[in-house]
mmCIF file of C-alpha atoms in Angstrom:
data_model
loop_
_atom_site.group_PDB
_atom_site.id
_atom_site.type_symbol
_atom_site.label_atom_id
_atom_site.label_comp_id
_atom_site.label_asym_id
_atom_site.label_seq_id
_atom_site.Cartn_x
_atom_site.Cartn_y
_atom_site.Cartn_z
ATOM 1 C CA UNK M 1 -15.397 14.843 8.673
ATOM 2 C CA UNK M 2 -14.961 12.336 5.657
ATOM 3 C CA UNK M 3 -11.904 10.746 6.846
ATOM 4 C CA UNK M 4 -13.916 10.174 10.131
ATOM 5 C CA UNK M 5 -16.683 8.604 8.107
ATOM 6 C CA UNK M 6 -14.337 6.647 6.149
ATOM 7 C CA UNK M 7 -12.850 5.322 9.269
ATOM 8 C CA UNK M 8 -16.398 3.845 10.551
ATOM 9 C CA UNK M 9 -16.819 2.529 6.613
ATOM 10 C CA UNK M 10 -13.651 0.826 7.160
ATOM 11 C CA UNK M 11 -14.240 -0.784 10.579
ATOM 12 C CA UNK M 12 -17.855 -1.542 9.228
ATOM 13 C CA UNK M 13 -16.000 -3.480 6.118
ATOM 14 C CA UNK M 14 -13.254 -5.212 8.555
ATOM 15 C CA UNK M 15 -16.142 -6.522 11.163
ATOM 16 C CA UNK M 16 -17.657 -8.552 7.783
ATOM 17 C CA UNK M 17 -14.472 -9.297 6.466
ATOM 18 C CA UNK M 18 -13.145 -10.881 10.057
ATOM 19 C CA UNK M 19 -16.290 -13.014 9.735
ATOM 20 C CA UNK M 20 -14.768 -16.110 7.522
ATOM 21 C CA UNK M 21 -11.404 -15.759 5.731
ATOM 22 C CA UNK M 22 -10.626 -15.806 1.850
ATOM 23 C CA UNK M 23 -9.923 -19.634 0.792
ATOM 24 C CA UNK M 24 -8.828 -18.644 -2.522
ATOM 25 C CA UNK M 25 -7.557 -14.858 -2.243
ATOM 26 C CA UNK M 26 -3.937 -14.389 -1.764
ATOM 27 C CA UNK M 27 -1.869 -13.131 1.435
ATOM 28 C CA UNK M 28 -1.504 -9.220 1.200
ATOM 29 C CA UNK M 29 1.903 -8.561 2.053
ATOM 30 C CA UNK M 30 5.545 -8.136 1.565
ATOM 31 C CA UNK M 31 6.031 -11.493 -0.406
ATOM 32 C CA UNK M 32 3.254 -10.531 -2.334
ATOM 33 C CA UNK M 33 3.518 -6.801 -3.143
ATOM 34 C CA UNK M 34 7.587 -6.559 -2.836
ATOM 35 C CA UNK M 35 9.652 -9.978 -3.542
ATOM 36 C CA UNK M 36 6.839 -11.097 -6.256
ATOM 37 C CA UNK M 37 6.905 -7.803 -8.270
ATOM 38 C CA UNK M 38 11.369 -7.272 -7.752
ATOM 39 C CA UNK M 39 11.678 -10.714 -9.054
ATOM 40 C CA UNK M 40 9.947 -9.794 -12.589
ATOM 41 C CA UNK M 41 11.110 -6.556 -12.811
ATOM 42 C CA UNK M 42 15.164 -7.157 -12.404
ATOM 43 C CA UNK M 43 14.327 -9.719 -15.418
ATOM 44 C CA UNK M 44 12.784 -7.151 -16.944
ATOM 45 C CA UNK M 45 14.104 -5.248 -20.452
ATOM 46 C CA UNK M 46 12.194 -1.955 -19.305
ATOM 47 C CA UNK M 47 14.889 -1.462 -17.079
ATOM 48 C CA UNK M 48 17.634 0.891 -18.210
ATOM 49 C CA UNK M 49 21.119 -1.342 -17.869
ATOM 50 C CA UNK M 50 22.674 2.091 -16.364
ATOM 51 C CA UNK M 51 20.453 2.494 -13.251
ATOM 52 C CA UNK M 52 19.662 -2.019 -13.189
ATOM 53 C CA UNK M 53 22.279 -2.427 -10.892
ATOM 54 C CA UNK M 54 21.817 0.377 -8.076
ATOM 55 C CA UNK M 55 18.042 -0.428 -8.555
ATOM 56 C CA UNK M 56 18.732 -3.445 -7.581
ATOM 57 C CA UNK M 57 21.125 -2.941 -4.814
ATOM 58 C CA UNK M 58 18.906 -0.125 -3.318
ATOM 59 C CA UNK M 59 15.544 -2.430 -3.146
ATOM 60 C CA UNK M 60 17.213 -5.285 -1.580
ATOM 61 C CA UNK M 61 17.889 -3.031 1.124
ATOM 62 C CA UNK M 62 14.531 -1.697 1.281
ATOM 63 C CA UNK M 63 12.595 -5.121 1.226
ATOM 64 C CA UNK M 64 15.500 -6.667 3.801
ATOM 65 C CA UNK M 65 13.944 -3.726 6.100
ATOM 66 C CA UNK M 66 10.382 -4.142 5.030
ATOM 67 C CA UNK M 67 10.886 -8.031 6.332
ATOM 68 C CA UNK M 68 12.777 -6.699 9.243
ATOM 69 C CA UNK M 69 9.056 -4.849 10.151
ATOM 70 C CA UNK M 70 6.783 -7.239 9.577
ATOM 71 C CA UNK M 71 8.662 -9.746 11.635
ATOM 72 C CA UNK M 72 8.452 -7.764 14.579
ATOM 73 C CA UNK M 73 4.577 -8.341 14.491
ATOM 74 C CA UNK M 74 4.395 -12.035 14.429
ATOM 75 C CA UNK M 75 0.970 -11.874 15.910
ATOM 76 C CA UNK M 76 -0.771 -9.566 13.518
ATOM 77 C CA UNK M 77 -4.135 -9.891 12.860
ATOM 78 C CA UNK M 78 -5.085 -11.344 8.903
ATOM 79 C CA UNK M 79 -8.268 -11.215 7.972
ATOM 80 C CA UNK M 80 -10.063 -10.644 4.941
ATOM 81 C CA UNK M 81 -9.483 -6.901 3.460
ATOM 82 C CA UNK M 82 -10.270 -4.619 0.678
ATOM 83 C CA UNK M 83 -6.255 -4.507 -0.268
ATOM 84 C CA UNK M 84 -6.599 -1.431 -2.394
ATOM 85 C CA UNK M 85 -8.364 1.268 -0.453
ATOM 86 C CA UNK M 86 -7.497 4.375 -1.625
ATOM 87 C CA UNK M 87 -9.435 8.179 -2.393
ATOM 88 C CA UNK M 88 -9.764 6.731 -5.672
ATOM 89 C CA UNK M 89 -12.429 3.687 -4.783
ATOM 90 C CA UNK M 90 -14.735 5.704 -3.481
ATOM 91 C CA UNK M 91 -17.998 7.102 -4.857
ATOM 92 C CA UNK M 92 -19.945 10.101 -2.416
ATOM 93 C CA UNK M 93 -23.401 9.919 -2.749
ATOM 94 C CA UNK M 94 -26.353 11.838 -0.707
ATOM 95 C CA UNK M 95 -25.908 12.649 2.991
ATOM 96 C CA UNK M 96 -21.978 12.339 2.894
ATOM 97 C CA UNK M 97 -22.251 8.206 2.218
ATOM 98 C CA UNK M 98 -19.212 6.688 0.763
ATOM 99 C CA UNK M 99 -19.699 3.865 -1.743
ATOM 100 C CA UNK M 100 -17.046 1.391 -2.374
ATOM 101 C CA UNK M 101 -15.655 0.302 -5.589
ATOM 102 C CA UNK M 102 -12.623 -1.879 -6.728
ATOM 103 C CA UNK M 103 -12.737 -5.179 -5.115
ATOM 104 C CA UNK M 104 -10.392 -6.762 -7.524
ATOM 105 C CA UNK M 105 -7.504 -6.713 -5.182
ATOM 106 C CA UNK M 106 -9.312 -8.706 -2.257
ATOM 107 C CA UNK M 107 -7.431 -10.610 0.017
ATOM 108 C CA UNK M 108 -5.529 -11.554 3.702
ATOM 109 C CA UNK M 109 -4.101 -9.263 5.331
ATOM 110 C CA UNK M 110 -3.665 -6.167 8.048
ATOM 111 C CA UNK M 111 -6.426 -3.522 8.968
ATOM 112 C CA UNK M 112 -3.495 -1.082 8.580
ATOM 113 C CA UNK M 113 -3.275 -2.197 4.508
ATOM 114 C CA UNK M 114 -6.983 -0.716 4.082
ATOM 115 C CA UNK M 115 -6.342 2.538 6.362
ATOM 116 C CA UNK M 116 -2.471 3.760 5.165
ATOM 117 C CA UNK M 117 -3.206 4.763 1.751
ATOM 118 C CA UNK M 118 -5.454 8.378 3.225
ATOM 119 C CA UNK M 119 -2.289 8.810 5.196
ATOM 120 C CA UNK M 120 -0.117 11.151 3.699
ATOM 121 C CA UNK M 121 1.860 14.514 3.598
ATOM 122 C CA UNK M 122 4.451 16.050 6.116
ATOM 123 C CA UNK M 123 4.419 13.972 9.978
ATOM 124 C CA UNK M 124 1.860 16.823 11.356
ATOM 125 C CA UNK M 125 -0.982 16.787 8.225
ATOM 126 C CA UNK M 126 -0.327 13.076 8.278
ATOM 127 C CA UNK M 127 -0.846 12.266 12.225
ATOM 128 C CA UNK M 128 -4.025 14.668 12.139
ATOM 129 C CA UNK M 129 -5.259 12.486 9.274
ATOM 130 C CA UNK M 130 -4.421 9.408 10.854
ATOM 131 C CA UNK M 131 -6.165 10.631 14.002
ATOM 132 C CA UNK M 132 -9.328 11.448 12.146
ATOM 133 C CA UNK M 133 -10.075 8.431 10.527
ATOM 134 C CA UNK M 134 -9.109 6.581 13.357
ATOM 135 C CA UNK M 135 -11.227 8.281 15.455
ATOM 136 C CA UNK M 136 -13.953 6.580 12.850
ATOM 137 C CA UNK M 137 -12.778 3.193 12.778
ATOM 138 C CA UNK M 138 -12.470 2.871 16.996
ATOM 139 C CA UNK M 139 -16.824 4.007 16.646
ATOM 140 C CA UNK M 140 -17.148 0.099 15.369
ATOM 141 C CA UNK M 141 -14.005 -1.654 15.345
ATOM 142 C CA UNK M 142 -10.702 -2.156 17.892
ATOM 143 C CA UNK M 143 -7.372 -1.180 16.105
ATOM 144 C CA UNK M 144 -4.042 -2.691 16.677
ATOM 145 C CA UNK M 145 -1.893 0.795 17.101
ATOM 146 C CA UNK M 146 0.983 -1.684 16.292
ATOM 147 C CA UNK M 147 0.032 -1.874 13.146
ATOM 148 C CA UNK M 148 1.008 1.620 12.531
ATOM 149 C CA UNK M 149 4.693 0.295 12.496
ATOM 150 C CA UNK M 150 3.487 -1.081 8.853
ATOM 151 C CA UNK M 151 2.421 2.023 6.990
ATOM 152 C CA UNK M 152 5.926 3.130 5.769
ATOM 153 C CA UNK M 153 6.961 -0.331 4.282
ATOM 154 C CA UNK M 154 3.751 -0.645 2.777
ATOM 155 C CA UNK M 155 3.996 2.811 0.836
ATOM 156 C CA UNK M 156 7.584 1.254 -0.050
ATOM 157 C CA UNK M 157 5.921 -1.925 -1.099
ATOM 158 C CA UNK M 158 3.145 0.043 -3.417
ATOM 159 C CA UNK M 159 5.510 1.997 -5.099
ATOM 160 C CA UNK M 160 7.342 -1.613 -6.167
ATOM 161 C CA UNK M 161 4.682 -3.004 -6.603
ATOM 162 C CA UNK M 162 3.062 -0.507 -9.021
ATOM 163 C CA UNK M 163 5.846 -0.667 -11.302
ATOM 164 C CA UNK M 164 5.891 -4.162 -11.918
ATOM 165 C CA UNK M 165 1.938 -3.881 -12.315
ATOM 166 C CA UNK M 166 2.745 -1.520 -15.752
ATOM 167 C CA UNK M 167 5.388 -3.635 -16.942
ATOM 168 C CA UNK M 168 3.709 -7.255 -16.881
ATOM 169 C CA UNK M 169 1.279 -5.160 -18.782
ATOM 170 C CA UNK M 170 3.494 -3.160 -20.892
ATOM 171 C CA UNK M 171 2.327 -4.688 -24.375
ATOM 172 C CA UNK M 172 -1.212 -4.400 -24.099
ATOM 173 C CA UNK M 173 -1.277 -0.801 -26.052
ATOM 174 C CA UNK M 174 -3.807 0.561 -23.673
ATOM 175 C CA UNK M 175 -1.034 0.641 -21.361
ATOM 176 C CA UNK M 176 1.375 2.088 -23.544
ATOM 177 C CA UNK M 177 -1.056 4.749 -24.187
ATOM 178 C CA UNK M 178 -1.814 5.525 -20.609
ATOM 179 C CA UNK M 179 1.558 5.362 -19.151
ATOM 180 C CA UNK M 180 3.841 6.391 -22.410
ATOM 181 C CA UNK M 181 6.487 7.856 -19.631
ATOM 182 C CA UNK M 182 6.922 4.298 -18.730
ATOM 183 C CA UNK M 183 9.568 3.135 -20.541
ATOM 184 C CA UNK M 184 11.727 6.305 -20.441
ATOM 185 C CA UNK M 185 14.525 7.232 -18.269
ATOM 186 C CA UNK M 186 12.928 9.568 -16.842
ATOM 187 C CA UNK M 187 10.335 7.259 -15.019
ATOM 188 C CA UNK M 188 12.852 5.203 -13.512
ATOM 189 C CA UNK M 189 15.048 8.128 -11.689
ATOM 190 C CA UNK M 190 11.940 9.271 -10.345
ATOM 191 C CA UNK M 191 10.750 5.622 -9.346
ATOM 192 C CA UNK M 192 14.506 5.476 -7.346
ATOM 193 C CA UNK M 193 14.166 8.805 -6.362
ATOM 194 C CA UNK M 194 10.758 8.067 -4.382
ATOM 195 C CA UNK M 195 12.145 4.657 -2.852
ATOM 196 C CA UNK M 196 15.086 6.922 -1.794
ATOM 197 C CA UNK M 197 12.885 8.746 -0.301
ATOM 198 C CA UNK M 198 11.241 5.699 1.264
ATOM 199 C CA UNK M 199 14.059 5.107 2.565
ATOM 200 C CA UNK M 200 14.171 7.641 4.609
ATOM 201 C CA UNK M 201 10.533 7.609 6.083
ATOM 202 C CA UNK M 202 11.466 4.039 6.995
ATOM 203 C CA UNK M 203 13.967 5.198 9.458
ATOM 204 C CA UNK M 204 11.309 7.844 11.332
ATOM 205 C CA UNK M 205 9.356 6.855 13.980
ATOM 206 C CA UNK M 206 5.874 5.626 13.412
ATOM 207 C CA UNK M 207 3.179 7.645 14.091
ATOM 208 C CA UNK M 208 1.104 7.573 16.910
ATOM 209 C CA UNK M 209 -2.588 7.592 18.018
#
């Protein structure tokens, strides 16, 4: 029942947001959430020098493939999104109505980059919950099922992209305080082992509606 209503918030959002683009707000997408935040982090000291270079190595591969994706949807629709939808942004209030939080992260891009991110578990859970809150969205709002093509990249992309988020922010000591397993060895074999694992959902078939 909430993902469905979630789905008709999001469609609800997108039919504004189609309205008149960003002129300001950046392009949501692998340049921006993959090459951007690699670049900084292979400068970057946090990395341990033992695991730099098969870091490296591995995420080349990965964005090559992310590319690869987004490529094969030349025509995609960009329009102006909430670029960091998650569980997290939203408040429930009276009657089951979600209120939205977080628009720091506004910009261009997919429907898909609002809608992936409640997504999630083993193919079955995540194809029911992808059915829900599309089920929502369709009540106001037509949905490019190509799109679906795009949510395993852009998991791969978050997960880069969140790393480099702590580090440019590593010496603010409100960071350091939050995210103390940051800069330990630990946090970076378990950083590989999730793109690893991203590897292999990138491989799968997308998921269907």
């Amino acid at each position: 029942e909430q993902l469905t209503v979630i789905g008709r918030t999001i469609a609800r959002m997108h039919l504004v947001g189609a309205i008149t683009p960003f002129k300001h707000r950046v392009s949501i997408g692998p340049e921006r959430l993959g090459d951007e935040p690699f670049a900084f982090l292979k400068s970057c000291s946090l990395l341990p020098p033992e695991v730099c270079e098969p870091y490296r190595t591995l995420v080349d591969v990965l964005l090559a493939t992310i590319h690869e994706r987004f490529a094969q949807l030349p025509d995609i629709e960009q329009f102006s999104i909430h670029g960091d939808f998650h569980p997290g942004n939203i408040l429930w209030g009276a009657s089951n109505t979600p209120h939205l939080l977080d628009f720091d992260d506004i910009g261009t891009g997919p429907a898909i980059q609002d809608l992936w991110m409640f997504i999630s578990g083993d193919r079955l859970y995540a194809q029911d919950r992808l059915g829900d809150i599309l089920d929502g969205y369709y009540e106001f709002r037509e949905f490019d099922t190509d799109e679906l093509l795009l949510i395993e990249p852009l998991r791969t992309l978050r997960i880069i992209h969140y790393a480099a988020w702590i580090a440019r922010r590593w010496e603010d000591p409100a960071f350091k305080q939050a995210f103390p397993f940051f800069a330990s060895r630990r946090f970076w074999d378990e950083h590989i082992l999730a793109l690893k694992e991203q590897q292999s959902a990138l491989q799968e078939a997308p998921l269907i509606y």
